[in-house]
Amino acid sequence: MSWVTKTLNSTLGKKLLMALTGLFLILFLVVHLAGNLQLLLPDEGESFNIYAETMANNPLIKVVSIGNFAFILIHVIWAILLTKTNKKARPVSYAVSNASTNSTWASRNMGILGTVILLFLIIHLRGFWYEFKFGEIPTIVYDGITYKNGFAIISEAYSNILYVIVYVVAMGFLGFHLSHGFASAFQTLGLNHVKYSPLIKKVGSIFSIVIPALFALIPIVMYIQTL
């Protein structure tokens, strides 16, 4: 067995992969949010449609997209493996547990939070990514160039209050997941220091509120605009 296989099969190796894939997905959230915020520009979707078409035809973005799906899969699989490892290490719960005082609610329920986010992601990808790639998307012309009108598809989806509610609730789960995952990833990578750890936790707390809140704002605003 090679040292790479041994490392990946160890608890530390699994945690390292979780941390690295988690940080990549955090970075992806920022980039994805920057693109999605263009949905709120007062140009009836022109900026977003041009942006989406440009990204879809960029070879580098296609590679990153494949990598993103791979990292999501790795993140999920290794989370399951770590959970099983932890249960094997402690098959019987302690008679007295002070978990609520020694850890946050999010840290104790990362599996539940991650599962809800994964289910939402599947629904979200089926409703948007799959439709963009394989569905019949209406087109629109800007300056003589034809683009897919993804804005129209998204506007229609966000006119449904049930989907908006599901989206906003899912972002709440994402916020809790990030509130623990952000700082935990840096800690796993050994970036722990009496000077820097408090700052990392503070940045993580702000990130876990601002990013999900901005994501949730998009469907809320677009729904209000349909009233």
PDB file of C-alpha atoms in Angstrom:
ATOM      1  CA  MET A   1       0.000   0.000   0.000  1.00  0.00           C
ATOM      2  CA  SER A   2       1.514   3.354  -1.046  1.00  0.00           C
ATOM      3  CA  TRP A   3       1.929   6.261   1.391  1.00  0.00           C
ATOM      4  CA  VAL A   4      -0.747   8.168  -0.549  1.00  0.00           C
ATOM      5  CA  THR A   5      -3.292   5.382  -0.014  1.00  0.00           C
ATOM      6  CA  LYS A   6      -2.301   5.049   3.628  1.00  0.00           C
ATOM      7  CA  THR A   7      -2.685   8.790   4.142  1.00  0.00           C
ATOM      8  CA  LEU A   8      -6.088   8.943   2.453  1.00  0.00           C
ATOM      9  CA  ASN A   9      -7.318   5.970   4.477  1.00  0.00           C
ATOM     10  CA  SER A  10      -6.184   7.469   7.774  1.00  0.00           C
ATOM     11  CA  THR A  11      -8.432   9.692   9.884  1.00  0.00           C
ATOM     12  CA  LEU A  12      -6.030  12.593   9.410  1.00  0.00           C
ATOM     13  CA  GLY A  13      -5.991  12.060   5.656  1.00  0.00           C
ATOM     14  CA  LYS A  14      -9.776  12.054   5.496  1.00  0.00           C
ATOM     15  CA  LYS A  15      -9.910  15.256   7.537  1.00  0.00           C
ATOM     16  CA  LEU A  16      -7.329  16.903   5.273  1.00  0.00           C
ATOM     17  CA  LEU A  17      -9.354  16.036   2.175  1.00  0.00           C
ATOM     18  CA  MET A  18     -12.496  17.343   3.865  1.00  0.00           C
ATOM     19  CA  ALA A  19     -10.709  20.591   4.699  1.00  0.00           C
ATOM     20  CA  LEU A  20      -9.189  21.112   1.235  1.00  0.00           C
ATOM     21  CA  THR A  21     -12.384  20.296  -0.666  1.00  0.00           C
ATOM     22  CA  GLY A  22     -14.357  22.398   1.800  1.00  0.00           C
ATOM     23  CA  LEU A  23     -12.141  25.448   1.228  1.00  0.00           C
ATOM     24  CA  PHE A  24     -12.423  25.001  -2.534  1.00  0.00           C
ATOM     25  CA  LEU A  25     -16.217  24.868  -2.264  1.00  0.00           C
ATOM     26  CA  ILE A  26     -16.171  27.989  -0.065  1.00  0.00           C
ATOM     27  CA  LEU A  27     -14.213  29.788  -2.783  1.00  0.00           C
ATOM     28  CA  PHE A  28     -16.683  28.501  -5.372  1.00  0.00           C
ATOM     29  CA  LEU A  29     -19.566  29.934  -3.342  1.00  0.00           C
ATOM     30  CA  VAL A  30     -18.012  33.398  -3.540  1.00  0.00           C
ATOM     31  CA  VAL A  31     -17.503  33.189  -7.314  1.00  0.00           C
ATOM     32  CA  HIS A  32     -20.967  31.710  -7.853  1.00  0.00           C
ATOM     33  CA  LEU A  33     -22.550  34.441  -5.738  1.00  0.00           C
ATOM     34  CA  ALA A  34     -20.753  37.179  -7.691  1.00  0.00           C
ATOM     35  CA  GLY A  35     -22.274  35.833 -10.893  1.00  0.00           C
ATOM     36  CA  ASN A  36     -25.749  35.307  -9.452  1.00  0.00           C
ATOM     37  CA  LEU A  37     -25.953  38.816  -8.013  1.00  0.00           C
ATOM     38  CA  GLN A  38     -26.129  40.037 -11.606  1.00  0.00           C
ATOM     39  CA  LEU A  39     -29.687  38.695 -11.586  1.00  0.00           C
ATOM     40  CA  LEU A  40     -30.596  41.735  -9.494  1.00  0.00           C
ATOM     41  CA  LEU A  41     -29.217  44.325 -11.919  1.00  0.00           C
ATOM     42  CA  PRO A  42     -31.926  46.530 -13.491  1.00  0.00           C
ATOM     43  CA  ASP A  43     -31.256  45.398 -17.069  1.00  0.00           C
ATOM     44  CA  GLU A  44     -33.858  42.618 -17.340  1.00  0.00           C
ATOM     45  CA  GLY A  45     -31.263  39.863 -17.247  1.00  0.00           C
ATOM     46  CA  GLU A  46     -28.920  41.106 -19.978  1.00  0.00           C
ATOM     47  CA  SER A  47     -25.792  41.140 -17.785  1.00  0.00           C
ATOM     48  CA  PHE A  48     -26.570  37.732 -16.323  1.00  0.00           C
ATOM     49  CA  ASN A  49     -27.317  36.100 -19.675  1.00  0.00           C
ATOM     50  CA  ILE A  50     -24.119  37.416 -21.238  1.00  0.00           C
ATOM     51  CA  TYR A  51     -22.143  36.364 -18.169  1.00  0.00           C
ATOM     52  CA  ALA A  52     -23.685  32.866 -18.167  1.00  0.00           C
ATOM     53  CA  GLU A  53     -22.992  32.374 -21.876  1.00  0.00           C
ATOM     54  CA  THR A  54     -19.390  33.549 -21.487  1.00  0.00           C
ATOM     55  CA  MET A  55     -18.777  31.223 -18.542  1.00  0.00           C
ATOM     56  CA  ALA A  56     -20.403  28.256 -20.311  1.00  0.00           C
ATOM     57  CA  ASN A  57     -18.082  28.617 -23.319  1.00  0.00           C
ATOM     58  CA  ASN A  58     -14.886  29.176 -21.345  1.00  0.00           C
ATOM     59  CA  PRO A  59     -12.665  26.025 -21.452  1.00  0.00           C
ATOM     60  CA  LEU A  60     -11.085  26.847 -18.088  1.00  0.00           C
ATOM     61  CA  ILE A  61     -14.481  27.235 -16.443  1.00  0.00           C
ATOM     62  CA  LYS A  62     -15.558  23.868 -17.885  1.00  0.00           C
ATOM     63  CA  VAL A  63     -12.553  22.212 -16.230  1.00  0.00           C
ATOM     64  CA  VAL A  64     -13.255  24.009 -12.944  1.00  0.00           C
ATOM     65  CA  SER A  65     -16.896  22.940 -13.157  1.00  0.00           C
ATOM     66  CA  ILE A  66     -15.919  19.280 -13.491  1.00  0.00           C
ATOM     67  CA  GLY A  67     -13.498  19.711 -10.597  1.00  0.00           C
ATOM     68  CA  ASN A  68     -16.237  21.308  -8.537  1.00  0.00           C
ATOM     69  CA  PHE A  69     -18.544  18.323  -8.992  1.00  0.00           C
ATOM     70  CA  ALA A  70     -15.654  16.012  -8.114  1.00  0.00           C
ATOM     71  CA  PHE A  71     -14.861  17.964  -4.949  1.00  0.00           C
ATOM     72  CA  ILE A  72     -18.511  17.918  -3.874  1.00  0.00           C
ATOM     73  CA  LEU A  73     -18.550  14.135  -4.322  1.00  0.00           C
ATOM     74  CA  ILE A  74     -15.275  13.713  -2.428  1.00  0.00           C
ATOM     75  CA  HIS A  75     -16.483  16.010   0.347  1.00  0.00           C
ATOM     76  CA  VAL A  76     -19.680  13.975   0.764  1.00  0.00           C
ATOM     77  CA  ILE A  77     -18.020  10.538   0.582  1.00  0.00           C
ATOM     78  CA  TRP A  78     -15.246  11.428   3.018  1.00  0.00           C
ATOM     79  CA  ALA A  79     -17.779  12.967   5.404  1.00  0.00           C
ATOM     80  CA  ILE A  80     -19.600   9.627   5.468  1.00  0.00           C
ATOM     81  CA  LEU A  81     -16.321   7.718   5.966  1.00  0.00           C
ATOM     82  CA  LEU A  82     -15.292  10.016   8.822  1.00  0.00           C
ATOM     83  CA  THR A  83     -18.668   9.584  10.500  1.00  0.00           C
ATOM     84  CA  LYS A  84     -18.323   5.792  10.316  1.00  0.00           C
ATOM     85  CA  THR A  85     -14.762   5.978  11.649  1.00  0.00           C
ATOM     86  CA  ASN A  86     -15.864   8.125  14.586  1.00  0.00           C
ATOM     87  CA  LYS A  87     -18.721   5.749  15.415  1.00  0.00           C
ATOM     88  CA  LYS A  88     -16.371   2.756  15.350  1.00  0.00           C
ATOM     89  CA  ALA A  89     -13.965   4.575  17.638  1.00  0.00           C
ATOM     90  CA  ARG A  90     -16.770   5.264  20.115  1.00  0.00           C
ATOM     91  CA  PRO A  91     -19.617   2.767  19.512  1.00  0.00           C
ATOM     92  CA  VAL A  92     -21.229   3.543  22.882  1.00  0.00           C
ATOM     93  CA  SER A  93     -22.047   7.100  23.900  1.00  0.00           C
ATOM     94  CA  TYR A  94     -20.658   8.412  27.140  1.00  0.00           C
ATOM     95  CA  ALA A  95     -22.984   8.103  30.119  1.00  0.00           C
ATOM     96  CA  VAL A  96     -22.570  11.783  30.844  1.00  0.00           C
ATOM     97  CA  SER A  97     -22.023  14.182  27.966  1.00  0.00           C
ATOM     98  CA  ASN A  98     -21.286  17.882  28.087  1.00  0.00           C
ATOM     99  CA  ALA A  99     -21.310  18.236  24.297  1.00  0.00           C
ATOM    100  CA  SER A 100     -23.642  21.215  24.402  1.00  0.00           C
ATOM    101  CA  THR A 101     -21.190  23.160  26.531  1.00  0.00           C
ATOM    102  CA  ASN A 102     -18.020  21.994  24.789  1.00  0.00           C
ATOM    103  CA  SER A 103     -19.137  22.425  21.188  1.00  0.00           C
ATOM    104  CA  THR A 104     -21.570  24.345  19.024  1.00  0.00           C
ATOM    105  CA  TRP A 105     -24.862  22.980  17.743  1.00  0.00           C
ATOM    106  CA  ALA A 106     -23.529  23.209  14.176  1.00  0.00           C
ATOM    107  CA  SER A 107     -20.400  21.167  14.971  1.00  0.00           C
ATOM    108  CA  ARG A 108     -22.535  18.394  16.507  1.00  0.00           C
ATOM    109  CA  ASN A 109     -24.942  18.291  13.565  1.00  0.00           C
ATOM    110  CA  MET A 110     -22.701  18.715  10.518  1.00  0.00           C
ATOM    111  CA  GLY A 111     -23.993  15.422   9.092  1.00  0.00           C
ATOM    112  CA  ILE A 112     -27.620  16.578   9.205  1.00  0.00           C
ATOM    113  CA  LEU A 113     -26.738  20.011   7.856  1.00  0.00           C
ATOM    114  CA  GLY A 114     -24.674  18.512   5.051  1.00  0.00           C
ATOM    115  CA  THR A 115     -27.428  16.062   4.112  1.00  0.00           C
ATOM    116  CA  VAL A 116     -30.036  18.818   3.809  1.00  0.00           C
ATOM    117  CA  ILE A 117     -27.650  20.939   1.727  1.00  0.00           C
ATOM    118  CA  LEU A 118     -26.897  17.955  -0.539  1.00  0.00           C
ATOM    119  CA  LEU A 119     -30.615  17.304  -1.111  1.00  0.00           C
ATOM    120  CA  PHE A 120     -31.158  20.965  -1.932  1.00  0.00           C
ATOM    121  CA  LEU A 121     -28.154  20.938  -4.263  1.00  0.00           C
ATOM    122  CA  ILE A 122     -29.596  17.995  -6.199  1.00  0.00           C
ATOM    123  CA  ILE A 123     -32.931  19.813  -6.583  1.00  0.00           C
ATOM    124  CA  HIS A 124     -31.154  23.032  -7.529  1.00  0.00           C
ATOM    125  CA  LEU A 125     -28.928  21.378 -10.128  1.00  0.00           C
ATOM    126  CA  ARG A 126     -31.885  19.565 -11.652  1.00  0.00           C
ATOM    127  CA  GLY A 127     -33.900  22.767 -11.889  1.00  0.00           C
ATOM    128  CA  PHE A 128     -31.171  25.022 -13.273  1.00  0.00           C
ATOM    129  CA  TRP A 129     -27.872  23.404 -14.302  1.00  0.00           C
ATOM    130  CA  TYR A 130     -29.564  20.458 -16.027  1.00  0.00           C
ATOM    131  CA  GLU A 131     -32.044  22.726 -17.804  1.00  0.00           C
ATOM    132  CA  PHE A 132     -29.264  25.069 -18.936  1.00  0.00           C
ATOM    133  CA  LYS A 133     -27.273  22.155 -20.328  1.00  0.00           C
ATOM    134  CA  PHE A 134     -29.944  19.869 -21.735  1.00  0.00           C
ATOM    135  CA  GLY A 135     -33.278  21.687 -21.565  1.00  0.00           C
ATOM    136  CA  GLU A 136     -35.004  23.895 -24.108  1.00  0.00           C
ATOM    137  CA  ILE A 137     -33.944  27.370 -23.069  1.00  0.00           C
ATOM    138  CA  PRO A 138     -35.539  30.381 -24.800  1.00  0.00           C
ATOM    139  CA  THR A 139     -33.117  32.712 -26.539  1.00  0.00           C
ATOM    140  CA  ILE A 140     -32.735  36.461 -26.614  1.00  0.00           C
ATOM    141  CA  VAL A 141     -30.706  38.803 -28.834  1.00  0.00           C
ATOM    142  CA  TYR A 142     -28.352  41.535 -27.583  1.00  0.00           C
ATOM    143  CA  ASP A 143     -26.519  43.664 -30.162  1.00  0.00           C
ATOM    144  CA  GLY A 144     -27.187  41.112 -32.871  1.00  0.00           C
ATOM    145  CA  ILE A 145     -25.843  38.163 -30.836  1.00  0.00           C
ATOM    146  CA  THR A 146     -28.129  35.355 -29.654  1.00  0.00           C
ATOM    147  CA  TYR A 147     -27.887  34.210 -26.046  1.00  0.00           C
ATOM    148  CA  LYS A 148     -29.730  31.642 -23.951  1.00  0.00           C
ATOM    149  CA  ASN A 149     -32.239  33.476 -21.793  1.00  0.00           C
ATOM    150  CA  GLY A 150     -31.435  31.748 -18.521  1.00  0.00           C
ATOM    151  CA  PHE A 151     -32.752  34.780 -16.681  1.00  0.00           C
ATOM    152  CA  ALA A 152     -36.281  33.911 -17.873  1.00  0.00           C
ATOM    153  CA  ILE A 153     -35.987  30.354 -16.500  1.00  0.00           C
ATOM    154  CA  ILE A 154     -34.719  31.587 -13.140  1.00  0.00           C
ATOM    155  CA  SER A 155     -37.371  34.309 -12.936  1.00  0.00           C
ATOM    156  CA  GLU A 156     -40.077  31.737 -13.520  1.00  0.00           C
ATOM    157  CA  ALA A 157     -38.675  29.445 -10.812  1.00  0.00           C
ATOM    158  CA  TYR A 158     -38.421  32.285  -8.299  1.00  0.00           C
ATOM    159  CA  SER A 159     -42.003  33.335  -8.969  1.00  0.00           C
ATOM    160  CA  ASN A 160     -42.979  30.188  -7.042  1.00  0.00           C
ATOM    161  CA  ILE A 161     -43.159  31.078  -3.344  1.00  0.00           C
ATOM    162  CA  LEU A 162     -42.635  27.426  -2.320  1.00  0.00           C
ATOM    163  CA  TYR A 163     -39.310  27.241  -4.137  1.00  0.00           C
ATOM    164  CA  VAL A 164     -38.278  30.591  -2.649  1.00  0.00           C
ATOM    165  CA  ILE A 165     -39.039  29.295   0.853  1.00  0.00           C
ATOM    166  CA  VAL A 166     -37.093  26.074   0.220  1.00  0.00           C
ATOM    167  CA  TYR A 167     -34.165  28.109  -1.118  1.00  0.00           C
ATOM    168  CA  VAL A 168     -34.099  30.488   1.855  1.00  0.00           C
ATOM    169  CA  VAL A 169     -34.364  27.652   4.392  1.00  0.00           C
ATOM    170  CA  ALA A 170     -31.549  25.780   2.611  1.00  0.00           C
ATOM    171  CA  MET A 171     -29.375  28.889   2.866  1.00  0.00           C
ATOM    172  CA  GLY A 172     -30.034  28.900   6.600  1.00  0.00           C
ATOM    173  CA  PHE A 173     -28.695  25.330   6.795  1.00  0.00           C
ATOM    174  CA  LEU A 174     -25.715  26.394   4.669  1.00  0.00           C
ATOM    175  CA  GLY A 175     -24.998  29.220   7.094  1.00  0.00           C
ATOM    176  CA  PHE A 176     -24.868  26.841  10.065  1.00  0.00           C
ATOM    177  CA  HIS A 177     -22.716  24.409   8.077  1.00  0.00           C
ATOM    178  CA  LEU A 178     -20.260  27.168   7.207  1.00  0.00           C
ATOM    179  CA  SER A 179     -20.218  28.541  10.758  1.00  0.00           C
ATOM    180  CA  HIS A 180     -18.347  25.425  11.851  1.00  0.00           C
ATOM    181  CA  GLY A 181     -16.774  24.259   8.585  1.00  0.00           C
ATOM    182  CA  PHE A 182     -14.910  27.497   7.795  1.00  0.00           C
ATOM    183  CA  ALA A 183     -12.775  27.650  10.953  1.00  0.00           C
ATOM    184  CA  SER A 184     -12.578  23.850  11.206  1.00  0.00           C
ATOM    185  CA  ALA A 185     -10.943  23.611   7.776  1.00  0.00           C
ATOM    186  CA  PHE A 186      -8.154  26.004   8.767  1.00  0.00           C
ATOM    187  CA  GLN A 187      -7.690  24.169  12.061  1.00  0.00           C
ATOM    188  CA  THR A 188      -7.367  20.813  10.256  1.00  0.00           C
ATOM    189  CA  LEU A 189      -4.681  22.277   8.010  1.00  0.00           C
ATOM    190  CA  GLY A 190      -2.713  23.228  11.119  1.00  0.00           C
ATOM    191  CA  LEU A 191      -3.298  26.964  10.755  1.00  0.00           C
ATOM    192  CA  ASN A 192      -3.914  27.351  14.458  1.00  0.00           C
ATOM    193  CA  HIS A 193      -2.301  30.210  16.322  1.00  0.00           C
ATOM    194  CA  VAL A 194      -3.211  32.206  19.388  1.00  0.00           C
ATOM    195  CA  LYS A 195      -3.023  35.387  17.292  1.00  0.00           C
ATOM    196  CA  TYR A 196      -4.771  34.223  14.134  1.00  0.00           C
ATOM    197  CA  SER A 197      -7.370  31.684  15.281  1.00  0.00           C
ATOM    198  CA  PRO A 198      -9.742  34.295  16.785  1.00  0.00           C
ATOM    199  CA  LEU A 199      -9.553  36.279  13.530  1.00  0.00           C
ATOM    200  CA  ILE A 200     -10.245  33.173  11.440  1.00  0.00           C
ATOM    201  CA  LYS A 201     -13.267  32.353  13.609  1.00  0.00           C
ATOM    202  CA  LYS A 202     -14.543  35.915  13.321  1.00  0.00           C
ATOM    203  CA  VAL A 203     -14.130  35.954   9.538  1.00  0.00           C
ATOM    204  CA  GLY A 204     -15.819  32.557   9.393  1.00  0.00           C
ATOM    205  CA  SER A 205     -18.768  33.815  11.429  1.00  0.00           C
ATOM    206  CA  ILE A 206     -19.203  36.847   9.175  1.00  0.00           C
ATOM    207  CA  PHE A 207     -18.804  34.724   6.041  1.00  0.00           C
ATOM    208  CA  SER A 208     -21.379  32.178   7.245  1.00  0.00           C
ATOM    209  CA  ILE A 209     -23.940  34.969   7.630  1.00  0.00           C
ATOM    210  CA  VAL A 210     -23.212  37.275   4.686  1.00  0.00           C
ATOM    211  CA  ILE A 211     -22.801  34.703   1.892  1.00  0.00           C
ATOM    212  CA  PRO A 212     -25.968  32.653   2.591  1.00  0.00           C
ATOM    213  CA  ALA A 213     -27.919  35.874   3.256  1.00  0.00           C
ATOM    214  CA  LEU A 214     -26.936  37.322  -0.132  1.00  0.00           C
ATOM    215  CA  PHE A 215     -27.819  34.047  -1.860  1.00  0.00           C
ATOM    216  CA  ALA A 216     -31.210  34.069  -0.118  1.00  0.00           C
ATOM    217  CA  LEU A 217     -31.755  37.718  -1.047  1.00  0.00           C
ATOM    218  CA  ILE A 218     -31.773  36.902  -4.774  1.00  0.00           C
ATOM    219  CA  PRO A 219     -34.925  34.725  -4.898  1.00  0.00           C
ATOM    220  CA  ILE A 220     -36.660  36.970  -2.358  1.00  0.00           C
ATOM    221  CA  VAL A 221     -36.112  40.111  -4.442  1.00  0.00           C
ATOM    222  CA  MET A 222     -37.000  38.366  -7.691  1.00  0.00           C
ATOM    223  CA  TYR A 223     -40.198  36.984  -6.142  1.00  0.00           C
ATOM    224  CA  ILE A 224     -41.201  40.446  -4.873  1.00  0.00           C
ATOM    225  CA  GLN A 225     -40.625  41.825  -8.359  1.00  0.00           C
ATOM    226  CA  THR A 226     -43.250  39.413  -9.740  1.00  0.00           C
ATOM    227  CA  LEU A 227     -45.965  40.679  -7.379  1.00  0.00           C
TER     228      LEU A 227
END
